[in-house]
């Protein structure tokens, strides 16, 4: 398939200093497991592959020189296969694992320099994590599981139960407040975990492959639930997954990891439309392009064949969603970036993408 290719950087171009305006800013982050790990960084050994480094030093690189920013209100997905370093990365962000080097700044606060008391405050009040294993207390009812974090913070019973009831309703479990975890399905238990995470009113939500153990239909429902809650609450989210379809569905941007390193960072359409290397290209080879690529990838410069009163579609509209309007129009439609006309597409431009899918 041949499509226009907007300028895309495979990796983010970031300054050495953390972005204090970002919800989360990571710079030069390393995690090396093994003896004298901190002495490897900055030496030629740091450039060795995982197998070579382990054979020479006995050390294993979990995360290697990672840097990225997450904007306030963004859903930022980190994906990769098993062993890519994604779960290690998410634990480094709140120092559940201590980094070997680098900085993590969250809402302007340097987490890597925080004291133990500051870290406890961060984990209790500002960040909530949702894991694959729900970690619910089996002897407590749903409402008490949801309010457990507030109980740890010392919130009085009346206030935390009121908050817990609100969160139970928010995640669609109204009527199950007094049930015990073993009376709920896996999907319902994960909703309890999500409600518990939200009860603390965190500034940042982190998800570590929370739905990977769920049945496909329940998993899809939970993905839709995350999308709905993001639209309603606008929380900043970092979501870890090994599933490309999940990453494309949820992410405003996607960071792809391999062997502890960043391979590519970009919007879903950038990852699919301009894979950074053969590794990413293979990852996205089965993705239906019309479901992900936007009109910016297929539009052409405006010429005399498009009418000045032709319909206008925004450049970020997905090709599949734009197809009906384009194919129904007699002639090309105009493509806009906000109020500015930046291109045009016609039925041939749309069909090139769809036909290419059938040929792949």
mmCIF file of N, CA and C in Angstrom, residues 122-198:
data_model
loop_
_atom_site.group_PDB
_atom_site.id
_atom_site.type_symbol
_atom_site.label_atom_id
_atom_site.label_comp_id
_atom_site.label_asym_id
_atom_site.label_seq_id
_atom_site.Cartn_x
_atom_site.Cartn_y
_atom_site.Cartn_z
ATOM 1 N N UNK A 122 2.802 9.681 47.990
ATOM 2 C CA UNK A 122 2.543 9.607 46.552
ATOM 3 C C UNK A 122 1.658 8.419 46.227
ATOM 4 N N UNK A 123 2.004 7.256 46.751
ATOM 5 C CA UNK A 123 1.268 6.037 46.422
ATOM 6 C C UNK A 123 -0.125 6.011 47.036
ATOM 7 N N UNK A 124 -0.295 6.684 48.152
ATOM 8 C CA UNK A 124 -1.606 6.690 48.805
ATOM 9 C C UNK A 124 -2.563 7.713 48.210
ATOM 10 N N UNK A 125 -2.017 8.850 47.741
ATOM 11 C CA UNK A 125 -2.891 9.973 47.390
ATOM 12 C C UNK A 125 -2.848 10.375 45.918
ATOM 13 N N UNK A 126 -1.720 10.183 45.266
ATOM 14 C CA UNK A 126 -1.555 10.796 43.946
ATOM 15 C C UNK A 126 -1.527 9.808 42.783
ATOM 16 N N UNK A 127 -1.163 8.560 43.056
ATOM 17 C CA UNK A 127 -1.072 7.541 42.009
ATOM 18 C C UNK A 127 -1.802 6.294 42.472
ATOM 19 N N UNK A 128 -2.569 5.700 41.552
ATOM 20 C CA UNK A 128 -3.187 4.408 41.839
ATOM 21 C C UNK A 128 -2.812 3.435 40.739
ATOM 22 N N UNK A 129 -2.627 2.179 41.136
ATOM 23 C CA UNK A 129 -2.239 1.150 40.179
ATOM 24 C C UNK A 129 -3.303 0.065 40.108
ATOM 25 N N UNK A 130 -3.527 -0.428 38.907
ATOM 26 C CA UNK A 130 -4.462 -1.529 38.673
ATOM 27 C C UNK A 130 -3.649 -2.655 38.028
ATOM 28 N N UNK A 131 -3.626 -3.808 38.687
ATOM 29 C CA UNK A 131 -2.816 -4.931 38.217
ATOM 30 C C UNK A 131 -3.700 -6.026 37.621
ATOM 31 N N UNK A 132 -3.043 -6.981 36.979
ATOM 32 C CA UNK A 132 -3.747 -8.134 36.425
ATOM 33 C C UNK A 132 -4.428 -8.926 37.536
ATOM 34 N N UNK A 133 -3.723 -9.115 38.656
ATOM 35 C CA UNK A 133 -4.294 -9.818 39.804
ATOM 36 C C UNK A 133 -4.959 -8.781 40.700
ATOM 37 N N UNK A 134 -6.226 -8.992 40.957
ATOM 38 C CA UNK A 134 -7.051 -7.948 41.561
ATOM 39 C C UNK A 134 -6.616 -7.584 42.976
ATOM 40 N N UNK A 135 -6.142 -8.571 43.743
ATOM 41 C CA UNK A 135 -5.689 -8.289 45.104
ATOM 42 C C UNK A 135 -6.806 -7.843 46.024
ATOM 43 N N UNK A 136 -8.024 -8.344 45.787
ATOM 44 C CA UNK A 136 -9.137 -7.970 46.655
ATOM 45 C C UNK A 136 -9.069 -8.752 47.970
ATOM 46 N N UNK A 137 -9.567 -8.136 49.016
ATOM 47 C CA UNK A 137 -9.600 -8.789 50.327
ATOM 48 C C UNK A 137 -10.832 -9.684 50.378
ATOM 49 N N UNK A 138 -10.659 -11.012 50.436
ATOM 50 C CA UNK A 138 -11.801 -11.934 50.285
ATOM 51 C C UNK A 138 -12.822 -11.847 51.407
ATOM 52 N N UNK A 139 -12.402 -11.403 52.584
ATOM 53 C CA UNK A 139 -13.306 -11.365 53.733
ATOM 54 C C UNK A 139 -14.040 -10.028 53.839
ATOM 55 N N UNK A 140 -13.817 -9.136 52.893
ATOM 56 C CA UNK A 140 -14.470 -7.830 52.924
ATOM 57 C C UNK A 140 -15.431 -7.683 51.757
ATOM 58 N N UNK A 141 -16.516 -6.978 52.010
ATOM 59 C CA UNK A 141 -17.508 -6.731 50.967
ATOM 60 C C UNK A 141 -16.944 -5.751 49.937
ATOM 61 N N UNK A 142 -17.638 -5.650 48.816
ATOM 62 C CA UNK A 142 -17.192 -4.785 47.722
ATOM 63 C C UNK A 142 -16.961 -3.365 48.204
ATOM 64 N N UNK A 143 -17.909 -2.803 48.925
ATOM 65 C CA UNK A 143 -17.802 -1.409 49.343
ATOM 66 C C UNK A 143 -16.586 -1.192 50.243
ATOM 67 N N UNK A 144 -16.258 -2.194 51.056
ATOM 68 C CA UNK A 144 -15.113 -2.058 51.951
ATOM 69 C C UNK A 144 -13.801 -2.258 51.199
ATOM 70 N N UNK A 145 -13.802 -3.112 50.173
ATOM 71 C CA UNK A 145 -12.625 -3.238 49.324
ATOM 72 C C UNK A 145 -12.347 -1.944 48.584
ATOM 73 N N UNK A 146 -13.395 -1.324 48.082
ATOM 74 C CA UNK A 146 -13.227 -0.078 47.330
ATOM 75 C C UNK A 146 -12.706 1.035 48.231
ATOM 76 N N UNK A 147 -13.151 1.060 49.463
ATOM 77 C CA UNK A 147 -12.745 2.117 50.389
ATOM 78 C C UNK A 147 -11.488 1.817 51.174
ATOM 79 N N UNK A 148 -10.815 0.685 50.860
ATOM 80 C CA UNK A 148 -9.677 0.270 51.681
ATOM 81 C C UNK A 148 -8.544 1.289 51.649
ATOM 82 N N UNK A 149 -8.242 1.834 50.486
ATOM 83 C CA UNK A 149 -7.173 2.824 50.395
ATOM 84 C C UNK A 149 -7.462 4.060 51.229
ATOM 85 N N UNK A 150 -8.722 4.457 51.269
ATOM 86 C CA UNK A 150 -9.110 5.613 52.077
ATOM 87 C C UNK A 150 -8.985 5.287 53.569
ATOM 88 N N UNK A 151 -9.283 4.029 53.911
ATOM 89 C CA UNK A 151 -9.123 3.604 55.300
ATOM 90 C C UNK A 151 -7.659 3.703 55.724
ATOM 91 N N UNK A 152 -6.748 3.265 54.853
ATOM 92 C CA UNK A 152 -5.314 3.340 55.141
ATOM 93 C C UNK A 152 -4.882 4.792 55.339
ATOM 94 N N UNK A 153 -5.519 5.707 54.597
ATOM 95 C CA UNK A 153 -5.181 7.131 54.715
ATOM 96 C C UNK A 153 -5.775 7.781 55.954
ATOM 97 N N UNK A 154 -6.640 7.056 56.670
ATOM 98 C CA UNK A 154 -7.217 7.597 57.888
ATOM 99 C C UNK A 154 -8.524 8.336 57.696
ATOM 100 N N UNK A 155 -9.150 8.185 56.516
ATOM 101 C CA UNK A 155 -10.441 8.832 56.262
ATOM 102 C C UNK A 155 -11.507 8.151 57.121
ATOM 103 N N UNK A 156 -12.390 8.945 57.722
ATOM 104 C CA UNK A 156 -13.388 8.368 58.614
ATOM 105 C C UNK A 156 -14.371 7.476 57.842
ATOM 106 N N UNK A 157 -14.999 6.558 58.565
ATOM 107 C CA UNK A 157 -15.812 5.516 57.952
ATOM 108 C C UNK A 157 -16.950 6.087 57.118
ATOM 109 N N UNK A 158 -17.627 7.084 57.627
ATOM 110 C CA UNK A 158 -18.776 7.639 56.914
ATOM 111 C C UNK A 158 -18.347 8.226 55.564
ATOM 112 N N UNK A 159 -17.240 8.970 55.584
ATOM 113 C CA UNK A 159 -16.773 9.613 54.362
ATOM 114 C C UNK A 159 -16.272 8.589 53.347
ATOM 115 N N UNK A 160 -15.525 7.600 53.805
ATOM 116 C CA UNK A 160 -14.972 6.639 52.851
ATOM 117 C C UNK A 160 -16.051 5.733 52.274
ATOM 118 N N UNK A 161 -17.081 5.412 53.062
ATOM 119 C CA UNK A 161 -18.161 4.588 52.516
ATOM 120 C C UNK A 161 -18.973 5.369 51.485
ATOM 121 N N UNK A 162 -19.160 6.654 51.753
ATOM 122 C CA UNK A 162 -19.887 7.483 50.782
ATOM 123 C C UNK A 162 -19.119 7.550 49.469
ATOM 124 N N UNK A 163 -17.796 7.733 49.574
ATOM 125 C CA UNK A 163 -16.959 7.771 48.377
ATOM 126 C C UNK A 163 -16.960 6.414 47.674
ATOM 127 N N UNK A 164 -16.897 5.340 48.448
ATOM 128 C CA UNK A 164 -16.877 3.999 47.875
ATOM 129 C C UNK A 164 -18.173 3.700 47.125
ATOM 130 N N UNK A 165 -19.307 4.073 47.691
ATOM 131 C CA UNK A 165 -20.579 3.868 47.007
ATOM 132 C C UNK A 165 -20.618 4.624 45.676
ATOM 133 N N UNK A 166 -20.079 5.835 45.657
ATOM 134 C CA UNK A 166 -20.023 6.611 44.415
ATOM 135 C C UNK A 166 -19.194 5.891 43.357
ATOM 136 N N UNK A 167 -18.050 5.346 43.764
ATOM 137 C CA UNK A 167 -17.166 4.684 42.813
ATOM 138 C C UNK A 167 -17.762 3.363 42.327
ATOM 139 N N UNK A 168 -18.437 2.648 43.206
ATOM 140 C CA UNK A 168 -19.095 1.403 42.801
ATOM 141 C C UNK A 168 -20.126 1.686 41.712
ATOM 142 N N UNK A 169 -20.878 2.754 41.891
ATOM 143 C CA UNK A 169 -21.863 3.123 40.878
ATOM 144 C C UNK A 169 -21.183 3.575 39.591
ATOM 145 N N UNK A 170 -20.077 4.303 39.725
ATOM 146 C CA UNK A 170 -19.374 4.817 38.555
ATOM 147 C C UNK A 170 -18.888 3.689 37.651
ATOM 148 N N UNK A 171 -18.426 2.582 38.222
ATOM 149 C CA UNK A 171 -17.894 1.477 37.411
ATOM 150 C C UNK A 171 -18.960 0.440 37.073
ATOM 151 N N UNK A 172 -20.226 0.748 37.341
ATOM 152 C CA UNK A 172 -21.313 -0.120 36.903
ATOM 153 C C UNK A 172 -21.601 -1.301 37.797
ATOM 154 N N UNK A 173 -21.308 -1.177 39.092
ATOM 155 C CA UNK A 173 -21.551 -2.286 40.014
ATOM 156 C C UNK A 173 -22.612 -1.958 41.064
ATOM 157 N N UNK A 174 -23.429 -0.955 40.798
ATOM 158 C CA UNK A 174 -24.505 -0.626 41.738
ATOM 159 C C UNK A 174 -25.363 -1.867 41.988
ATOM 160 N N UNK A 175 -25.640 -2.124 43.261
ATOM 161 C CA UNK A 175 -26.397 -3.312 43.638
ATOM 162 C C UNK A 175 -25.511 -4.441 44.148
ATOM 163 N N UNK A 176 -24.210 -4.314 43.949
ATOM 164 C CA UNK A 176 -23.272 -5.348 44.395
ATOM 165 C C UNK A 176 -22.402 -4.861 45.553
ATOM 166 N N UNK A 177 -22.789 -3.749 46.165
ATOM 167 C CA UNK A 177 -21.949 -3.156 47.202
ATOM 168 C C UNK A 177 -21.665 -4.115 48.355
ATOM 169 N N UNK A 178 -22.622 -4.963 48.681
ATOM 170 C CA UNK A 178 -22.483 -5.845 49.840
ATOM 171 C C UNK A 178 -22.097 -7.269 49.474
ATOM 172 N N UNK A 179 -21.738 -7.486 48.217
ATOM 173 C CA UNK A 179 -21.273 -8.804 47.792
ATOM 174 C C UNK A 179 -19.816 -9.002 48.204
ATOM 175 N N UNK A 180 -19.422 -10.266 48.296
ATOM 176 C CA UNK A 180 -18.025 -10.606 48.541
ATOM 177 C C UNK A 180 -17.342 -10.925 47.212
ATOM 178 N N UNK A 181 -16.023 -10.764 47.135
ATOM 179 C CA UNK A 181 -15.322 -10.979 45.856
ATOM 180 C C UNK A 181 -15.603 -12.320 45.194
ATOM 181 N N UNK A 182 -15.698 -13.399 46.002
ATOM 182 C CA UNK A 182 -15.903 -14.716 45.390
ATOM 183 C C UNK A 182 -17.315 -14.893 44.830
ATOM 184 N N UNK A 183 -18.169 -13.928 45.047
ATOM 185 C CA UNK A 183 -19.516 -13.957 44.467
ATOM 186 C C UNK A 183 -19.573 -13.221 43.128
ATOM 187 N N UNK A 184 -18.435 -12.687 42.681
ATOM 188 C CA UNK A 184 -18.386 -11.882 41.460
ATOM 189 C C UNK A 184 -17.596 -12.593 40.379
ATOM 190 N N UNK A 185 -17.914 -12.276 39.126
ATOM 191 C CA UNK A 185 -17.137 -12.782 38.000
ATOM 192 C C UNK A 185 -15.782 -12.074 37.943
ATOM 193 N N UNK A 186 -14.877 -12.591 37.083
ATOM 194 C CA UNK A 186 -13.571 -11.963 36.944
ATOM 195 C C UNK A 186 -13.666 -10.522 36.484
ATOM 196 N N UNK A 187 -14.555 -10.260 35.536
ATOM 197 C CA UNK A 187 -14.717 -8.890 35.058
ATOM 198 C C UNK A 187 -15.251 -7.969 36.134
ATOM 199 N N UNK A 188 -16.174 -8.462 36.940
ATOM 200 C CA UNK A 188 -16.724 -7.656 38.021
ATOM 201 C C UNK A 188 -15.677 -7.398 39.097
ATOM 202 N N UNK A 189 -14.839 -8.397 39.369
ATOM 203 C CA UNK A 189 -13.774 -8.192 40.341
ATOM 204 C C UNK A 189 -12.792 -7.127 39.855
ATOM 205 N N UNK A 190 -12.510 -7.127 38.552
ATOM 206 C CA UNK A 190 -11.608 -6.106 38.030
ATOM 207 C C UNK A 190 -12.246 -4.725 38.111
ATOM 208 N N UNK A 191 -13.556 -4.653 37.986
ATOM 209 C CA UNK A 191 -14.248 -3.366 38.170
ATOM 210 C C UNK A 191 -14.102 -2.890 39.612
ATOM 211 N N UNK A 192 -14.141 -3.827 40.551
ATOM 212 C CA UNK A 192 -13.915 -3.455 41.950
ATOM 213 C C UNK A 192 -12.510 -2.879 42.114
ATOM 214 N N UNK A 193 -11.529 -3.537 41.478
ATOM 215 C CA UNK A 193 -10.160 -3.018 41.530
ATOM 216 C C UNK A 193 -10.045 -1.639 40.921
ATOM 217 N N UNK A 194 -10.770 -1.410 39.850
ATOM 218 C CA UNK A 194 -10.760 -0.099 39.204
ATOM 219 C C UNK A 194 -11.417 0.949 40.102
ATOM 220 N N UNK A 195 -12.541 0.577 40.719
ATOM 221 C CA UNK A 195 -13.218 1.501 41.634
ATOM 222 C C UNK A 195 -12.327 1.845 42.818
ATOM 223 N N UNK A 196 -11.605 0.856 43.334
ATOM 224 C CA UNK A 196 -10.680 1.094 44.453
ATOM 225 C C UNK A 196 -9.577 2.075 44.048
ATOM 226 N N UNK A 197 -9.075 1.914 42.820
ATOM 227 C CA UNK A 197 -8.038 2.817 42.327
ATOM 228 C C UNK A 197 -8.559 4.239 42.191
ATOM 229 N N UNK A 198 -9.802 4.377 41.764
ATOM 230 C CA UNK A 198 -10.388 5.707 41.559
ATOM 231 C C UNK A 198 -10.810 6.375 42.860
#
